[in-house]
Amino acid sequence: YSSSPHFKHCLIDELMELTAQSINHLEIQERFNVIKEIGRGKYGKVLLVTHRCRGTPMALKVMPKASTKLQGFLREYCISLHLSCHPCIVGLFGIAFQSKEHYCFAQELVIGRDLFAVIQPKVGIPESSVKRCALQVASALEFIHSHGLVHRDIKPENILLLDSHCQQVKLADFGLAQKRGTMIRFITGTLPYMAPELCSMALLDGQREVTAPPLSVEPSLDTWAFGVVIFCILTGYFPWDRCMDSDDFYQEFAGWCRMEQRSYTEKDIPPLWKKFTPEAMEMFGKLLALDARDRFSVGEVRGYMEMEWMKKTYPVQSGLDSSMEMRHKFIHFSPMGLISSNTSYVLSIQNPFIPAPALTLSDSFLSINLLTLCCSWLCADGRPAAAVRWPGVPQVLSGCDVS
């Protein structure tokens, strides 16, 4: 019973109620040193801050009260906190408060870029990197769905990279997340990633909130968006603008999906999809099934990891798979700058031969004569591996043997 979605929904409701009762009133500058703004959107902004007492670097999400309902803030914070134990989901510090004009909560600082920033237009990223990313996002989504929740905003901008080769990624932004089965009338989102059942509710003029007949929030919405993301990062372009009859590219794909006996021969595949292998098209056909009831769960993408996705006749970028066999190399650390008064530094890691580890910044990252680097990386199949620690002396800044 304790593992049922209903029980987990009750936990989130209870957490929201307790947070509402205990949320502190304070101004940001009372507890945090603001370093700079690192993100901005219609929700508000994200600030790089350090805790005044502990010196811990954090990402502080700041949402204006004028455009944010308290229940919406509580839902996002509590859902994020509830899920943050997963290694492929951005972590939280359990710090939430309100100032005179804002609601705020503190997240782990993810040093890196989002997935959208590394997609080369009309080229995409290497298939090996796509598969590593897909495995981790699928793991995060399975975890979310097992808790009876739906993310509802899966897109490259919400997938954060701890390195440029997708060795470790984290899913972020639970601002649109809802409990499974929630009936929605007002929808927001990014049209290319929205499933047909959502697009049928949307207006034709882009990303805006609309009134529509109620629709039940289901994991199949995330499955569709996940399939579109895989297409985008493999190719460097969208498969369509929106899933509507007025979109020719969508209609070509929908026509192929509706074939009584689906053909994987090149002449029958829609033009934008011809670079994919039959195995990849089978996977897309299941992730992007027109009927939400026919879509498979995101975890089933694992069954396609050993298969080729891109035809060899089409140019693709070379990956870094050989890196798993070349661990007797050096990691080079480059200080990127002082970020707090107690000598906490952000370090960049550059090495093309081994999986880039993910830095976890502790309260005192550097001491006088000892550096301890806490990092985690992924196994070759994309599953998170156990965390490791590399102790060393200051000479580690010029390289260390990780063999």
CSV table of N, CA and C in Angstrom, one decimal, residues 121-276:
chain,number,residue,atom,x,y,z
A,121,PRO,N,22.7,22.6,-35.1
A,121,PRO,CA,21.5,22.7,-36.0
A,121,PRO,C,21.8,21.8,-37.3
A,122,LYS,N,20.7,21.1,-37.6
A,122,LYS,CA,20.7,20.2,-38.8
A,122,LYS,C,21.7,19.0,-38.7
A,123,VAL,N,22.4,18.9,-37.6
A,123,VAL,CA,23.3,17.8,-37.4
A,123,VAL,C,23.0,17.0,-36.2
A,124,GLY,N,22.7,17.7,-35.1
A,124,GLY,CA,22.4,17.0,-33.8
A,124,GLY,C,23.7,16.7,-33.0
A,125,ILE,N,23.6,15.6,-32.2
A,125,ILE,CA,24.8,15.2,-31.5
A,125,ILE,C,25.1,13.7,-31.7
A,126,PRO,N,26.2,13.2,-31.4
A,126,PRO,CA,26.5,11.8,-31.7
A,126,PRO,C,25.5,10.8,-31.1
A,127,GLU,N,25.3,9.8,-31.9
A,127,GLU,CA,24.3,8.8,-31.5
A,127,GLU,C,24.7,8.2,-30.1
A,128,SER,N,25.9,8.0,-29.9
A,128,SER,CA,26.4,7.4,-28.6
A,128,SER,C,26.0,8.4,-27.4
A,129,SER,N,26.1,9.7,-27.6
A,129,SER,CA,25.7,10.6,-26.6
A,129,SER,C,24.2,10.7,-26.4
A,130,VAL,N,23.5,10.5,-27.5
A,130,VAL,CA,22.0,10.5,-27.5
A,130,VAL,C,21.5,9.3,-26.7
A,131,LYS,N,22.1,8.2,-26.9
A,131,LYS,CA,21.7,7.0,-26.1
A,131,LYS,C,22.0,7.1,-24.6
A,132,ARG,N,23.2,7.7,-24.3
A,132,ARG,CA,23.5,7.9,-22.9
A,132,ARG,C,22.5,8.8,-22.2
A,133,CYS,N,22.1,9.9,-23.0
A,133,CYS,CA,21.2,10.9,-22.5
A,133,CYS,C,19.8,10.2,-22.3
A,134,ALA,N,19.4,9.5,-23.3
A,134,ALA,CA,18.1,8.8,-23.3
A,134,ALA,C,17.9,7.8,-22.2
A,135,LEU,N,18.9,7.1,-21.9
A,135,LEU,CA,18.9,6.1,-20.8
A,135,LEU,C,18.6,6.8,-19.5
A,136,GLN,N,19.3,7.9,-19.3
A,136,GLN,CA,19.2,8.7,-18.0
A,136,GLN,C,17.9,9.4,-17.9
A,137,VAL,N,17.4,10.0,-18.9
A,137,VAL,CA,16.1,10.7,-18.9
A,137,VAL,C,15.0,9.6,-18.7
A,138,ALA,N,15.2,8.5,-19.4
A,138,ALA,CA,14.2,7.4,-19.2
A,138,ALA,C,14.1,6.9,-17.7
A,139,SER,N,15.3,6.8,-17.1
A,139,SER,CA,15.4,6.4,-15.7
A,139,SER,C,14.7,7.4,-14.8
A,140,ALA,N,14.9,8.7,-15.1
A,140,ALA,CA,14.3,9.8,-14.3
A,140,ALA,C,12.8,9.8,-14.5
A,141,LEU,N,12.3,9.6,-15.7
A,141,LEU,CA,10.9,9.6,-16.0
A,141,LEU,C,10.2,8.4,-15.4
A,142,GLU,N,10.8,7.2,-15.5
A,142,GLU,CA,10.3,6.0,-14.8
A,142,GLU,C,10.1,6.3,-13.3
A,143,PHE,N,11.0,6.9,-12.7
A,143,PHE,CA,11.0,7.2,-11.3
A,143,PHE,C,9.8,8.2,-11.0
A,144,ILE,N,9.7,9.2,-11.8
A,144,ILE,CA,8.6,10.2,-11.7
A,144,ILE,C,7.2,9.5,-11.8
A,145,HIS,N,7.1,8.7,-12.9
A,145,HIS,CA,5.8,8.0,-13.2
A,145,HIS,C,5.5,7.0,-12.1
A,146,SER,N,6.5,6.4,-11.5
A,146,SER,CA,6.3,5.4,-10.4
A,146,SER,C,5.7,6.0,-9.2
A,147,HIS,N,5.9,7.4,-9.1
A,147,HIS,CA,5.3,8.1,-8.0
A,147,HIS,C,4.0,8.7,-8.3
A,148,GLY,N,3.4,8.3,-9.4
A,148,GLY,CA,2.1,8.8,-9.8
A,148,GLY,C,2.1,10.3,-10.3
A,149,LEU,N,3.3,10.7,-10.9
A,149,LEU,CA,3.4,12.1,-11.3
A,149,LEU,C,3.8,12.1,-12.8
A,150,VAL,N,3.5,13.2,-13.4
A,150,VAL,CA,3.8,13.5,-14.8
A,150,VAL,C,4.6,14.8,-14.9
A,151,HIS,N,5.7,14.8,-15.6
A,151,HIS,CA,6.5,16.0,-15.7
A,151,HIS,C,5.9,17.1,-16.5
A,152,ARG,N,5.4,16.8,-17.7
A,152,ARG,CA,4.6,17.6,-18.6
A,152,ARG,C,5.4,18.7,-19.3
A,153,ASP,N,6.7,18.7,-19.2
A,153,ASP,CA,7.5,19.8,-19.9
A,153,ASP,C,8.9,19.2,-20.3
A,154,ILE,N,8.9,18.0,-20.9
A,154,ILE,CA,10.1,17.4,-21.3
A,154,ILE,C,10.6,18.1,-22.6
A,155,LYS,N,11.8,18.7,-22.5
A,155,LYS,CA,12.4,19.3,-23.7
A,155,LYS,C,13.9,19.5,-23.4
A,156,PRO,N,14.7,19.7,-24.4
A,156,PRO,CA,16.1,19.8,-24.2
A,156,PRO,C,16.5,20.9,-23.2
A,157,GLU,N,15.8,22.0,-23.2
A,157,GLU,CA,16.1,23.1,-22.3
A,157,GLU,C,16.0,22.6,-20.8
A,158,ASN,N,15.2,21.6,-20.5
A,158,ASN,CA,15.0,21.1,-19.1
A,158,ASN,C,15.9,19.9,-18.8
A,159,ILE,N,16.8,19.6,-19.7
A,159,ILE,CA,17.8,18.5,-19.4
A,159,ILE,C,19.2,19.1,-19.3
A,160,LEU,N,19.7,19.1,-18.1
A,160,LEU,CA,21.0,19.7,-17.8
A,160,LEU,C,22.1,18.8,-17.9
A,161,LEU,N,23.2,19.2,-18.5
A,161,LEU,CA,24.4,18.4,-18.8
A,161,LEU,C,25.5,18.7,-17.8
A,162,LEU,N,26.1,17.7,-17.2
A,162,LEU,CA,27.3,18.0,-16.3
A,162,LEU,C,28.6,17.9,-17.1
A,163,ASP,N,28.4,17.5,-18.4
A,163,ASP,CA,29.6,17.4,-19.3
A,163,ASP,C,29.0,17.5,-20.7
A,164,SER,N,29.9,17.7,-21.7
A,164,SER,CA,29.4,18.0,-23.1
A,164,SER,C,29.1,16.7,-23.8
A,165,HIS,N,29.3,15.5,-23.2
A,165,HIS,CA,29.1,14.2,-23.9
A,165,HIS,C,28.0,13.4,-23.3
A,166,CYS,N,27.2,14.0,-22.5
A,166,CYS,CA,26.0,13.4,-21.8
A,166,CYS,C,26.4,12.2,-21.0
A,167,GLN,N,27.6,12.2,-20.4
A,167,GLN,CA,27.9,11.2,-19.4
A,167,GLN,C,27.0,11.2,-18.2
A,168,GLN,N,26.6,12.4,-17.8
A,168,GLN,CA,25.7,12.5,-16.7
A,168,GLN,C,24.8,13.7,-17.0
A,169,VAL,N,23.5,13.5,-16.9
A,169,VAL,CA,22.5,14.5,-17.2
A,169,VAL,C,21.5,14.5,-16.0
A,170,LYS,N,20.8,15.7,-15.9
A,170,LYS,CA,19.8,15.8,-14.8
A,170,LYS,C,18.6,16.5,-15.3
A,171,LEU,N,17.4,15.9,-15.0
A,171,LEU,CA,16.1,16.5,-15.4
A,171,LEU,C,15.8,17.6,-14.4
A,172,ALA,N,15.3,18.7,-15.0
A,172,ALA,CA,15.0,19.9,-14.1
A,172,ALA,C,13.6,20.4,-14.4
A,173,ASP,N,13.2,21.4,-13.7
A,173,ASP,CA,12.0,22.2,-13.8
A,173,ASP,C,10.7,21.4,-13.7
A,174,PHE,N,10.1,21.4,-12.5
A,174,PHE,CA,8.9,20.7,-12.3
A,174,PHE,C,7.7,21.7,-12.1
A,175,GLY,N,7.8,22.8,-12.8
A,175,GLY,CA,6.8,23.8,-12.7
A,175,GLY,C,5.5,23.4,-13.3
A,176,LEU,N,5.5,22.5,-14.2
A,176,LEU,CA,4.2,22.1,-14.8
A,176,LEU,C,3.8,20.7,-14.4
A,177,ALA,N,4.6,20.1,-13.5
A,177,ALA,CA,4.3,18.7,-13.1
A,177,ALA,C,3.0,18.6,-12.3
A,178,GLN,N,2.3,17.5,-12.6
A,178,GLN,CA,1.0,17.3,-12.0
A,178,GLN,C,0.8,15.8,-11.6
A,179,LYS,N,-0.1,15.5,-10.7
A,179,LYS,CA,-0.4,14.2,-10.4
A,179,LYS,C,-1.1,13.5,-11.5
A,180,ARG,N,-0.8,12.2,-11.7
A,180,ARG,CA,-1.5,11.5,-12.8
A,180,ARG,C,-3.0,11.5,-12.6
A,181,GLY,N,-3.7,11.7,-13.6
A,181,GLY,CA,-5.2,11.7,-13.5
A,181,GLY,C,-5.8,13.0,-13.3
A,182,THR,N,-4.9,14.1,-13.0
A,182,THR,CA,-5.4,15.4,-12.9
A,182,THR,C,-6.1,15.9,-14.2
A,183,MET,N,-7.3,16.4,-14.1
A,183,MET,CA,-8.0,16.9,-15.2
A,183,MET,C,-7.6,18.4,-15.5
A,184,ILE,N,-7.1,18.6,-16.7
A,184,ILE,CA,-6.6,20.0,-17.0
A,184,ILE,C,-7.5,20.6,-18.1
A,185,ARG,N,-7.8,21.9,-18.0
A,185,ARG,CA,-8.5,22.6,-19.0
A,185,ARG,C,-7.6,23.7,-19.6
A,186,PHE,N,-6.7,24.2,-18.8
A,186,PHE,CA,-5.7,25.2,-19.3
A,186,PHE,C,-4.4,24.6,-19.5
A,187,ILE,N,-3.9,24.7,-20.7
A,187,ILE,CA,-2.6,24.0,-21.0
A,187,ILE,C,-1.6,25.0,-21.4
A,188,THR,N,-0.3,24.7,-21.0
A,188,THR,CA,0.8,25.5,-21.5
A,188,THR,C,1.9,24.5,-21.9
A,189,GLY,N,2.8,24.9,-22.7
A,189,GLY,CA,3.8,24.0,-23.1
A,189,GLY,C,4.5,24.5,-24.4
A,190,THR,N,5.4,23.7,-24.9
A,190,THR,CA,6.1,24.0,-26.2
A,190,THR,C,5.5,23.1,-27.3
A,191,LEU,N,4.9,23.7,-28.3
A,191,LEU,CA,4.1,23.0,-29.3
A,191,LEU,C,4.8,21.8,-29.9
A,192,PRO,N,6.1,21.9,-30.4
A,192,PRO,CA,6.7,20.7,-31.1
A,192,PRO,C,6.7,19.5,-30.2
A,193,TYR,N,6.7,19.6,-28.9
A,193,TYR,CA,6.8,18.5,-28.0
A,193,TYR,C,5.5,18.0,-27.5
A,194,MET,N,4.4,18.7,-27.8
A,194,MET,CA,3.1,18.4,-27.3
A,194,MET,C,2.5,17.3,-28.1
A,195,ALA,N,1.9,16.3,-27.4
A,195,ALA,CA,1.2,15.1,-28.0
A,195,ALA,C,0.0,15.6,-28.7
A,196,PRO,N,-0.5,14.7,-29.7
A,196,PRO,CA,-1.6,15.1,-30.5
A,196,PRO,C,-2.9,15.4,-29.7
A,197,GLU,N,-3.1,14.7,-28.6
A,197,GLU,CA,-4.2,15.0,-27.7
A,197,GLU,C,-4.2,16.3,-27.1
A,198,LEU,N,-2.9,16.9,-26.9
A,198,LEU,CA,-2.8,18.2,-26.4
A,198,LEU,C,-2.9,19.2,-27.5
A,199,CYS,N,-2.3,19.0,-28.6
A,199,CYS,CA,-2.3,19.9,-29.7
A,199,CYS,C,-3.7,20.1,-30.2
A,200,SER,N,-4.6,19.1,-30.1
A,200,SER,CA,-6.0,19.3,-30.6
A,200,SER,C,-6.7,20.3,-29.7
A,201,MET,N,-6.1,20.6,-28.5
A,201,MET,CA,-6.7,21.6,-27.6
A,201,MET,C,-6.2,23.0,-27.9
A,202,ALA,N,-5.0,23.0,-28.5
A,202,ALA,CA,-4.3,24.3,-28.6
A,202,ALA,C,-4.7,25.2,-29.8
A,203,LEU,N,-4.5,26.4,-29.6
A,203,LEU,CA,-4.7,27.4,-30.7
A,203,LEU,C,-3.5,27.3,-31.7
A,204,LEU,N,-3.6,27.9,-32.9
A,204,LEU,CA,-2.6,27.8,-33.9
A,204,LEU,C,-1.5,28.8,-33.8
A,205,ASP,N,-1.6,29.7,-32.8
A,205,ASP,CA,-0.6,30.8,-32.8
A,205,ASP,C,0.5,30.7,-31.8
A,206,GLY,N,1.0,29.5,-31.6
A,206,GLY,CA,2.2,29.3,-30.8
A,206,GLY,C,2.0,29.0,-29.3
A,207,GLN,N,2.9,29.4,-28.5
A,207,GLN,CA,3.0,29.0,-27.1
A,207,GLN,C,2.1,30.0,-26.3
A,208,ARG,N,0.9,29.6,-26.0
A,208,ARG,CA,0.1,30.5,-25.1
A,208,ARG,C,-0.9,29.6,-24.4
A,209,GLU,N,-1.5,30.1,-23.4
A,209,GLU,CA,-2.4,29.4,-22.5
A,209,GLU,C,-3.8,29.4,-23.2
A,210,VAL,N,-4.5,28.3,-23.2
A,210,VAL,CA,-5.8,28.2,-23.9
A,210,VAL,C,-6.8,27.5,-23.0
A,211,THR,N,-8.0,27.8,-23.3
A,211,THR,CA,-9.1,27.0,-22.6
A,211,THR,C,-9.5,25.9,-23.5
A,212,ALA,N,-9.8,24.7,-22.9
A,212,ALA,CA,-10.1,23.5,-23.7
A,212,ALA,C,-10.9,22.6,-22.9
A,213,PRO,N,-11.5,21.5,-23.5
A,213,PRO,CA,-12.2,20.5,-22.8
A,213,PRO,C,-11.2,19.8,-21.8
A,214,PRO,N,-11.6,19.3,-20.7
A,214,PRO,CA,-10.7,18.6,-19.8
A,214,PRO,C,-9.9,17.4,-20.4
A,215,LEU,N,-8.7,17.3,-20.0
A,215,LEU,CA,-7.9,16.2,-20.4
A,215,LEU,C,-7.2,15.6,-19.2
A,216,SER,N,-7.1,14.3,-19.1
A,216,SER,CA,-6.4,13.6,-18.0
A,216,SER,C,-4.9,13.6,-18.2
A,217,VAL,N,-4.2,14.1,-17.2
A,217,VAL,CA,-2.7,14.1,-17.3
A,217,VAL,C,-2.2,12.6,-17.1
A,218,GLU,N,-1.5,12.1,-18.1
A,218,GLU,CA,-1.0,10.7,-18.1
A,218,GLU,C,0.4,10.7,-18.5
A,219,PRO,N,1.2,9.6,-18.0
A,219,PRO,CA,2.6,9.5,-18.4
A,219,PRO,C,2.8,9.4,-19.9
A,220,SER,N,1.8,9.1,-20.7
A,220,SER,CA,1.9,9.0,-22.2
A,220,SER,C,2.2,10.4,-22.8
A,221,LEU,N,1.9,11.5,-22.0
A,221,LEU,CA,2.3,12.8,-22.5
A,221,LEU,C,3.8,13.0,-22.5
A,222,ASP,N,4.4,12.5,-21.4
A,222,ASP,CA,5.9,12.5,-21.3
A,222,ASP,C,6.5,11.6,-22.3
A,223,THR,N,5.9,10.4,-22.6
A,223,THR,CA,6.5,9.5,-23.5
A,223,THR,C,6.6,10.1,-24.9
A,224,TRP,N,5.5,10.8,-25.3
A,224,TRP,CA,5.5,11.5,-26.6
A,224,TRP,C,6.6,12.6,-26.7
A,225,ALA,N,6.7,13.4,-25.7
A,225,ALA,CA,7.7,14.5,-25.6
A,225,ALA,C,9.1,13.9,-25.6
A,226,PHE,N,9.3,12.8,-24.9
A,226,PHE,CA,10.6,12.1,-24.9
A,226,PHE,C,11.0,11.6,-26.3
A,227,GLY,N,10.0,11.1,-27.1
A,227,GLY,CA,10.3,10.6,-28.4
A,227,GLY,C,10.7,11.8,-29.3
A,228,VAL,N,10.0,12.9,-29.2
A,228,VAL,CA,10.4,14.1,-30.0
A,228,VAL,C,11.8,14.6,-29.6
A,229,VAL,N,12.1,14.6,-28.3
A,229,VAL,CA,13.4,15.0,-27.9
A,229,VAL,C,14.5,14.1,-28.5
A,230,ILE,N,14.3,12.8,-28.5
A,230,ILE,CA,15.3,11.9,-29.2
A,230,ILE,C,15.5,12.3,-30.6
A,231,PHE,N,14.4,12.5,-31.3
A,231,PHE,CA,14.5,12.9,-32.8
A,231,PHE,C,15.3,14.2,-32.9
A,232,CYS,N,15.0,15.2,-32.1
A,232,CYS,CA,15.6,16.5,-32.2
A,232,CYS,C,17.1,16.4,-32.0
A,233,ILE,N,17.5,15.7,-30.9
A,233,ILE,CA,19.0,15.7,-30.6
A,233,ILE,C,19.7,14.8,-31.6
A,234,LEU,N,19.1,13.8,-32.3
A,234,LEU,CA,19.7,13.0,-33.3
A,234,LEU,C,19.9,13.8,-34.6
A,235,THR,N,19.0,14.7,-34.9
A,235,THR,CA,19.0,15.3,-36.2
A,235,THR,C,19.3,16.8,-36.2
A,236,GLY,N,19.0,17.5,-35.1
A,236,GLY,CA,19.3,18.9,-35.0
A,236,GLY,C,18.1,19.8,-35.6
A,237,TYR,N,17.0,19.1,-35.7
A,237,TYR,CA,15.8,19.9,-36.1
A,237,TYR,C,14.5,19.2,-35.6
A,238,PHE,N,13.4,19.9,-35.6
A,238,PHE,CA,12.1,19.4,-35.1
A,238,PHE,C,11.5,18.5,-36.2
A,239,PRO,N,10.7,17.5,-35.8
A,239,PRO,CA,10.0,16.7,-36.8
A,239,PRO,C,8.8,17.4,-37.4
A,240,TRP,N,8.3,18.4,-36.7
A,240,TRP,CA,7.1,19.2,-37.1
A,240,TRP,C,7.0,20.4,-36.2
A,241,ASP,N,6.1,21.3,-36.6
A,241,ASP,CA,5.9,22.5,-35.7
A,241,ASP,C,4.8,22.2,-34.7
A,242,ARG,N,3.8,21.4,-35.1
A,242,ARG,CA,2.7,21.0,-34.1
A,242,ARG,C,2.0,19.8,-34.7
A,243,CYS,N,1.5,19.0,-33.8
A,243,CYS,CA,0.8,17.8,-34.3
A,243,CYS,C,-0.7,18.1,-34.6
A,244,MET,N,-0.8,18.7,-35.8
A,244,MET,CA,-2.1,19.2,-36.3
A,244,MET,C,-2.3,18.8,-37.7
A,245,ASP,N,-3.5,18.8,-38.2
A,245,ASP,CA,-3.8,18.5,-39.6
A,245,ASP,C,-3.1,19.5,-40.5
A,246,SER,N,-3.0,20.7,-40.0
A,246,SER,CA,-2.4,21.8,-40.9
A,246,SER,C,-0.9,21.7,-41.1
A,247,ASP,N,-0.3,20.8,-40.3
A,247,ASP,CA,1.2,20.6,-40.4
A,247,ASP,C,1.5,19.4,-41.3
A,248,ASP,N,2.1,19.7,-42.5
A,248,ASP,CA,2.4,18.7,-43.5
A,248,ASP,C,3.4,17.6,-43.0
A,249,PHE,N,4.4,18.1,-42.2
A,249,PHE,CA,5.4,17.1,-41.7
A,249,PHE,C,4.7,16.1,-40.7
A,250,TYR,N,3.8,16.6,-39.9
A,250,TYR,CA,3.1,15.7,-39.0
A,250,TYR,C,2.2,14.8,-39.7
A,251,GLN,N,1.5,15.3,-40.7
A,251,GLN,CA,0.6,14.5,-41.5
A,251,GLN,C,1.3,13.4,-42.2
A,252,GLU,N,2.6,13.6,-42.7
A,252,GLU,CA,3.3,12.6,-43.4
A,252,GLU,C,3.7,11.5,-42.4
A,253,PHE,N,4.1,11.9,-41.2
A,253,PHE,CA,4.4,10.9,-40.1
A,253,PHE,C,3.1,10.1,-39.7
A,254,ALA,N,2.0,10.8,-39.5
A,254,ALA,CA,0.8,10.2,-39.1
A,254,ALA,C,0.3,9.2,-40.1
A,255,GLY,N,0.4,9.6,-41.4
A,255,GLY,CA,0.0,8.7,-42.4
A,255,GLY,C,0.8,7.4,-42.4
A,256,TRP,N,2.1,7.5,-42.1
A,256,TRP,CA,3.0,6.3,-42.0
A,256,TRP,C,2.5,5.5,-40.8
A,257,CYS,N,2.2,6.1,-39.7
A,257,CYS,CA,1.8,5.4,-38.5
A,257,CYS,C,0.5,4.6,-38.7
A,258,ARG,N,-0.4,5.2,-39.6
A,258,ARG,CA,-1.7,4.6,-39.8
A,258,ARG,C,-1.7,3.5,-40.8
A,259,MET,N,-0.6,3.2,-41.4
A,259,MET,CA,-0.5,2.1,-42.4
A,259,MET,C,-0.9,0.8,-41.8
A,260,GLU,N,-1.8,0.1,-42.4
A,260,GLU,CA,-2.3,-1.2,-41.9
A,260,GLU,C,-1.1,-2.1,-41.6
A,261,GLN,N,-0.2,-2.3,-42.5
A,261,GLN,CA,1.0,-3.0,-42.3
A,261,GLN,C,2.2,-2.0,-42.5
A,262,ARG,N,2.7,-1.5,-41.3
A,262,ARG,CA,3.7,-0.5,-41.4
A,262,ARG,C,4.9,-0.9,-42.1
A,263,SER,N,5.3,-0.1,-43.1
A,263,SER,CA,6.5,-0.5,-43.9
A,263,SER,C,7.7,0.3,-43.4
A,264,TYR,N,8.9,-0.4,-43.5
A,264,TYR,CA,10.1,0.2,-43.1
A,264,TYR,C,11.1,0.4,-44.3
A,265,THR,N,10.5,0.2,-45.5
A,265,THR,CA,11.4,0.4,-46.7
A,265,THR,C,11.5,1.9,-46.9
A,266,GLU,N,12.6,2.3,-47.5
A,266,GLU,CA,12.9,3.7,-47.6
A,266,GLU,C,11.9,4.5,-48.4
A,267,LYS,N,11.2,3.9,-49.4
A,267,LYS,CA,10.3,4.6,-50.2
A,267,LYS,C,9.0,4.9,-49.4
A,268,ASP,N,8.7,4.2,-48.3
A,268,ASP,CA,7.5,4.4,-47.6
A,268,ASP,C,7.7,5.3,-46.3
A,269,ILE,N,9.0,5.5,-46.0
A,269,ILE,CA,9.3,6.3,-44.8
A,269,ILE,C,9.2,7.8,-45.1
A,270,PRO,N,8.5,8.6,-44.3
A,270,PRO,CA,8.4,10.0,-44.6
A,270,PRO,C,9.8,10.6,-44.8
A,271,PRO,N,10.0,11.6,-45.6
A,271,PRO,CA,11.3,12.2,-46.0
A,271,PRO,C,12.2,12.6,-44.8
A,272,LEU,N,11.6,13.2,-43.8
A,272,LEU,CA,12.4,13.6,-42.6
A,272,LEU,C,12.9,12.5,-41.8
A,273,TRP,N,12.4,11.3,-42.0
A,273,TRP,CA,12.7,10.1,-41.2
A,273,TRP,C,13.6,9.1,-41.9
A,274,LYS,N,14.0,9.4,-43.1
A,274,LYS,CA,14.7,8.4,-44.0
A,274,LYS,C,16.0,8.0,-43.4
A,275,LYS,N,16.6,8.9,-42.6
A,275,LYS,CA,18.0,8.6,-42.1
A,275,LYS,C,18.0,7.6,-41.0
A,276,PHE,N,16.8,7.2,-40.5
A,276,PHE,CA,16.8,6.3,-39.4
A,276,PHE,C,16.7,4.8,-39.9
